[in-house]
C-alpha positions as a LaTeX table, in Angstrom:
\begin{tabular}{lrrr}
\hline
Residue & $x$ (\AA) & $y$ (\AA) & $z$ (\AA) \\
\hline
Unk1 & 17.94 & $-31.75$ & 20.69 \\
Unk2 & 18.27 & $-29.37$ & 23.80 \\
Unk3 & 20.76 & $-31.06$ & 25.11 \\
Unk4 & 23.42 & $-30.37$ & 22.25 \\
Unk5 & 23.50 & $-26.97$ & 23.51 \\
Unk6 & 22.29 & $-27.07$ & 26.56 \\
Unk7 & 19.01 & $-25.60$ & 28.65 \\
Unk8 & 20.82 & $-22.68$ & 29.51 \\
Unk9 & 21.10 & $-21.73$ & 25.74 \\
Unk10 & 17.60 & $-23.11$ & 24.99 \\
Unk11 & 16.80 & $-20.50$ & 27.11 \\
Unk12 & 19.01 & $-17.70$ & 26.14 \\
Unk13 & 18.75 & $-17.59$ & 22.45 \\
Unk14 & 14.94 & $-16.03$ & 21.87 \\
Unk15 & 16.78 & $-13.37$ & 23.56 \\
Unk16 & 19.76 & $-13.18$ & 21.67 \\
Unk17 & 17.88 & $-13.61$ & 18.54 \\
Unk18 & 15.94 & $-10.74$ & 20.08 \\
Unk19 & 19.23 & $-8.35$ & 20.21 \\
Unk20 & 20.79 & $-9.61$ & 17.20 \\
Unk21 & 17.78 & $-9.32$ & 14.86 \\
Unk22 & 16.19 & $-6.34$ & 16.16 \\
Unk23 & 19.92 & $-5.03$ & 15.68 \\
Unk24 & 20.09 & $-5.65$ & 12.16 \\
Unk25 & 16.77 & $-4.68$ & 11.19 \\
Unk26 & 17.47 & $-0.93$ & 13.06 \\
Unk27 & 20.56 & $-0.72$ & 10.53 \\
Unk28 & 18.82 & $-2.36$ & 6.88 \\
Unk29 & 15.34 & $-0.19$ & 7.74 \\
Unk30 & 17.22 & 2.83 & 8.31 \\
Unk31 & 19.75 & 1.98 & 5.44 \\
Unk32 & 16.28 & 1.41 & 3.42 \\
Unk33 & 15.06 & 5.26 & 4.07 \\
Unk34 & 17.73 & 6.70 & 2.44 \\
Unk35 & 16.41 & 8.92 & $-0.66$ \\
Unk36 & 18.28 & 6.75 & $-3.44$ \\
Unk37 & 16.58 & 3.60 & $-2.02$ \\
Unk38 & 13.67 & 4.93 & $-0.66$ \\
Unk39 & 11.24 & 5.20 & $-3.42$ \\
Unk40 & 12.42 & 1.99 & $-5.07$ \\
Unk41 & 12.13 & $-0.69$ & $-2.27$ \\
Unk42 & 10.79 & 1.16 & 0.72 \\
Unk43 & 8.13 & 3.46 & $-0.60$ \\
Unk44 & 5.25 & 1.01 & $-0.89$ \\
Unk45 & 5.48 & 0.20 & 2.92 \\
Unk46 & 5.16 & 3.34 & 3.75 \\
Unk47 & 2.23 & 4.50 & 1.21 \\
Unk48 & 0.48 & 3.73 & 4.48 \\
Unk49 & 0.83 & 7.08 & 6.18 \\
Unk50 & $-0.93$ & 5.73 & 9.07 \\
Unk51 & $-0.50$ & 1.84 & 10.18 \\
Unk52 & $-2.92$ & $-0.63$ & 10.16 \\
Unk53 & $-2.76$ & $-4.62$ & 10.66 \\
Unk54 & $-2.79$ & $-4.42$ & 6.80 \\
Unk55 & 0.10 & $-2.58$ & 6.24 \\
Unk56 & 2.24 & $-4.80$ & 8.38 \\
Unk57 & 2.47 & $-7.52$ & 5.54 \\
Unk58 & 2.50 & $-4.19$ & 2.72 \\
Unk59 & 5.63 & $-3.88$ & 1.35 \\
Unk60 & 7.90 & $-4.64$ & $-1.62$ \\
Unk61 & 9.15 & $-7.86$ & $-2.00$ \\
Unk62 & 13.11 & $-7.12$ & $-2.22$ \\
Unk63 & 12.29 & $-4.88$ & 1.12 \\
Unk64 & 10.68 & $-8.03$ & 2.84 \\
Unk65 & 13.88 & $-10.15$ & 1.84 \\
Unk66 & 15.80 & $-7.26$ & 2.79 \\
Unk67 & 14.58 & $-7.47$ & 6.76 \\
Unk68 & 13.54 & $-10.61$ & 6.61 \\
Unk69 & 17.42 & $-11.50$ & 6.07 \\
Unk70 & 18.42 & $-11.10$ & 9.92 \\
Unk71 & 16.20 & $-13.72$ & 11.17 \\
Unk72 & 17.37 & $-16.16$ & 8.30 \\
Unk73 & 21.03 & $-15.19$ & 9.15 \\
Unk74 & 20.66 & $-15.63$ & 12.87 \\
Unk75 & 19.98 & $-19.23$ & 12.23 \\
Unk76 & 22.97 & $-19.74$ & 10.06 \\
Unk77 & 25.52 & $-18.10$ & 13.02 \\
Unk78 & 23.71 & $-19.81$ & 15.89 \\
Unk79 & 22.23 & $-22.88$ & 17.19 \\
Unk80 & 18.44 & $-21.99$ & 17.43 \\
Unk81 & 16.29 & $-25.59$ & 18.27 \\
Unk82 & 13.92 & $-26.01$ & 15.53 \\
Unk83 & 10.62 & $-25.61$ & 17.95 \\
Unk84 & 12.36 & $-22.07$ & 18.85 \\
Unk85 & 13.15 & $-20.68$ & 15.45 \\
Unk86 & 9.36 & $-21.63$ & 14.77 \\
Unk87 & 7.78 & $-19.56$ & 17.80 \\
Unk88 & 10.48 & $-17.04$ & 17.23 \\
Unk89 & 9.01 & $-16.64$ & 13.61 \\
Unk90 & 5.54 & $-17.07$ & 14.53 \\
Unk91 & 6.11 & $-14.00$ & 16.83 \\
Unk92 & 7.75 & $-11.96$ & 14.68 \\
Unk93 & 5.05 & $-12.33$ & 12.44 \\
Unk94 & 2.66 & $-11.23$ & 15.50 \\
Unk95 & 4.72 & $-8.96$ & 16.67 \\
Unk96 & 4.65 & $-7.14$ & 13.61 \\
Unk97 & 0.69 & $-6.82$ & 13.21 \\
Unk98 & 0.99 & $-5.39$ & 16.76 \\
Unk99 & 3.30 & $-2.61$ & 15.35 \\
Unk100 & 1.03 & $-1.73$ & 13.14 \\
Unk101 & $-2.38$ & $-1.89$ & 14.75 \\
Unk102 & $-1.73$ & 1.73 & 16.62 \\
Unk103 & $-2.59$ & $-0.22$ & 19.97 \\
Unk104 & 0.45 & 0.30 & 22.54 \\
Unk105 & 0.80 & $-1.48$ & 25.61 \\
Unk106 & 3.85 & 1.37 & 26.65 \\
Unk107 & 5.97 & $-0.85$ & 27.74 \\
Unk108 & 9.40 & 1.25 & 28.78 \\
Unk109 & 12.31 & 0.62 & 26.17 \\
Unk110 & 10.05 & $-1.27$ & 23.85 \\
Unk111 & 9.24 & $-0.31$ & 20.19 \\
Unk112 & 5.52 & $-0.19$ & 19.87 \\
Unk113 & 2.64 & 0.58 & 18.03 \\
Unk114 & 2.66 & 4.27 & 19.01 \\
Unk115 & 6.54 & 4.43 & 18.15 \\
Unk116 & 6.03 & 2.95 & 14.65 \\
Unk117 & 3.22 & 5.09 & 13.77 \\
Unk118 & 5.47 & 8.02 & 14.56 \\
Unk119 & 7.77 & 6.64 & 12.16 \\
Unk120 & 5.25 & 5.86 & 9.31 \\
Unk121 & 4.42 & 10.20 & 10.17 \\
Unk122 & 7.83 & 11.43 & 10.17 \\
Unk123 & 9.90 & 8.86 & 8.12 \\
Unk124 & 12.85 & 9.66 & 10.13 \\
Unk125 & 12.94 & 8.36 & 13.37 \\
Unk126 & 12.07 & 5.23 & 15.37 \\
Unk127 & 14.04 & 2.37 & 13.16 \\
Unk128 & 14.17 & 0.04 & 15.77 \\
Unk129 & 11.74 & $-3.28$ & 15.42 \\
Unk130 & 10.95 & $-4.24$ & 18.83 \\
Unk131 & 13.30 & $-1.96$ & 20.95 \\
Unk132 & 14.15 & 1.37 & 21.46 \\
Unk133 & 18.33 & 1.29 & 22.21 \\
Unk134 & 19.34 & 1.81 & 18.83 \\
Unk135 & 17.32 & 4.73 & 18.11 \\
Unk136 & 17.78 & 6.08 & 21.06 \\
Unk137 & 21.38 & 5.45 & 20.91 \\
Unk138 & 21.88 & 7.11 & 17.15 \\
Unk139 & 19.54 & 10.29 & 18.12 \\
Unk140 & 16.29 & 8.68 & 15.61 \\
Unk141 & 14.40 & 8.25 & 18.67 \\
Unk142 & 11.23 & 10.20 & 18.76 \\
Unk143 & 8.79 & 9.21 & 21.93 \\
Unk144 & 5.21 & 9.46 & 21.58 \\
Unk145 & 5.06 & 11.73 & 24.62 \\
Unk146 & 7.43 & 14.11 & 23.09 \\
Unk147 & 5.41 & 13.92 & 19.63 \\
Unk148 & 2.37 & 14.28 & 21.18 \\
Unk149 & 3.20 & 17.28 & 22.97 \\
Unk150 & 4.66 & 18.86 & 19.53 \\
Unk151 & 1.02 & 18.66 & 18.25 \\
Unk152 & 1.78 & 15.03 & 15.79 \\
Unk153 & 3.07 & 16.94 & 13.13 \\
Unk154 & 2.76 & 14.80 & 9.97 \\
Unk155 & 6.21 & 15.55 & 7.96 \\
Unk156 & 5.88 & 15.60 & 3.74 \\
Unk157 & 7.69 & 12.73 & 2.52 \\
Unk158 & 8.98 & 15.74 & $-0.57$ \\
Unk159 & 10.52 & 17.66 & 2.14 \\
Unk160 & 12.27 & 14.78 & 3.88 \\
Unk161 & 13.64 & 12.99 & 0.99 \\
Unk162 & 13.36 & 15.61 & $-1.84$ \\
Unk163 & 11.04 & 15.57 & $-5.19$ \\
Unk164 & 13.50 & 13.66 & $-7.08$ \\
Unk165 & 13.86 & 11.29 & $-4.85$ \\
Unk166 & 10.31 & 10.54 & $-4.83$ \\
\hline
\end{tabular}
């Protein structure tokens, strides 16, 4: 029931699940890019160089556990009303065909579409699920103004992780 916690929470927590699972994710998905992990969990994701709807749900299954675990674990450290954790998911699940589909809305501080294609291109940069602080924060932040402007060099996943890493 609301009123166990309260409207006031009701109303904060999409937000704080916001923050603390977009925080989590930045740290497993970069943790899942490094070159002993890479090419046994993360690889398969990213055998989409560029993104489409399709490749949103593309991935290995220990790597969709793996960031899938934040929004499980939020729910276990905080109250979240049951009608809430459902949209929340529900979302999520939208929200991450929308990263994919290489249609951004440019909104300022927010991860998008043109943000995670620069990060299926470069495998280095933009982490960050749905916002930009953490990357930006850590220096993996690459804008698509900035990459456009450097001509969208695609990198070679060989020279960013190494050929026996791949």
């Amino acid at each position: 029931k609301i009123e166990d916690y309260g409207y006031a929470w009701f109303i904060a927590s999409p937000f704080v699940f916001l923050a603390f699972s977009d925080t989590l994710i930045y740290f497993l998905h970069r943790g899942l890019h490094h070159r002993l992990i890479y090419k046994h969990i993360h690889k398969p994701h990213h055998s989409f160089l560029h993104t489409t709807p399709f490749s949103a749900f593309a991935f290995h299954p220990l790597d969709g556990y793996i960031q899938g675990f934040p929004y499980q674990l939020f729910i276990l450290l905080f109250p979240l009303h049951s009608t809430l954790h459902l949209f929340s998911l529900t979302m999520v699940a939208m929200w991450t065909i929308n990263i994919h589909d290489r249609t951004t809305m440019n909104i300022p501080f927010v991860n998008g579409a043109a943000h995670h294609n620069i990060h299926h291109t470069t495998f280095k940069s933009n982490y960050g699920q749905y916002f930009t602080f953490w990357d930006t924060f850590f220096g993996t932040m690459r804008s698509p103004e900035v990459y456009k402007k450097e001509g969208e060099k695609v990198e070679n996943e060989e020279e960013v992780y190494g050929k026996k890493y791949l």
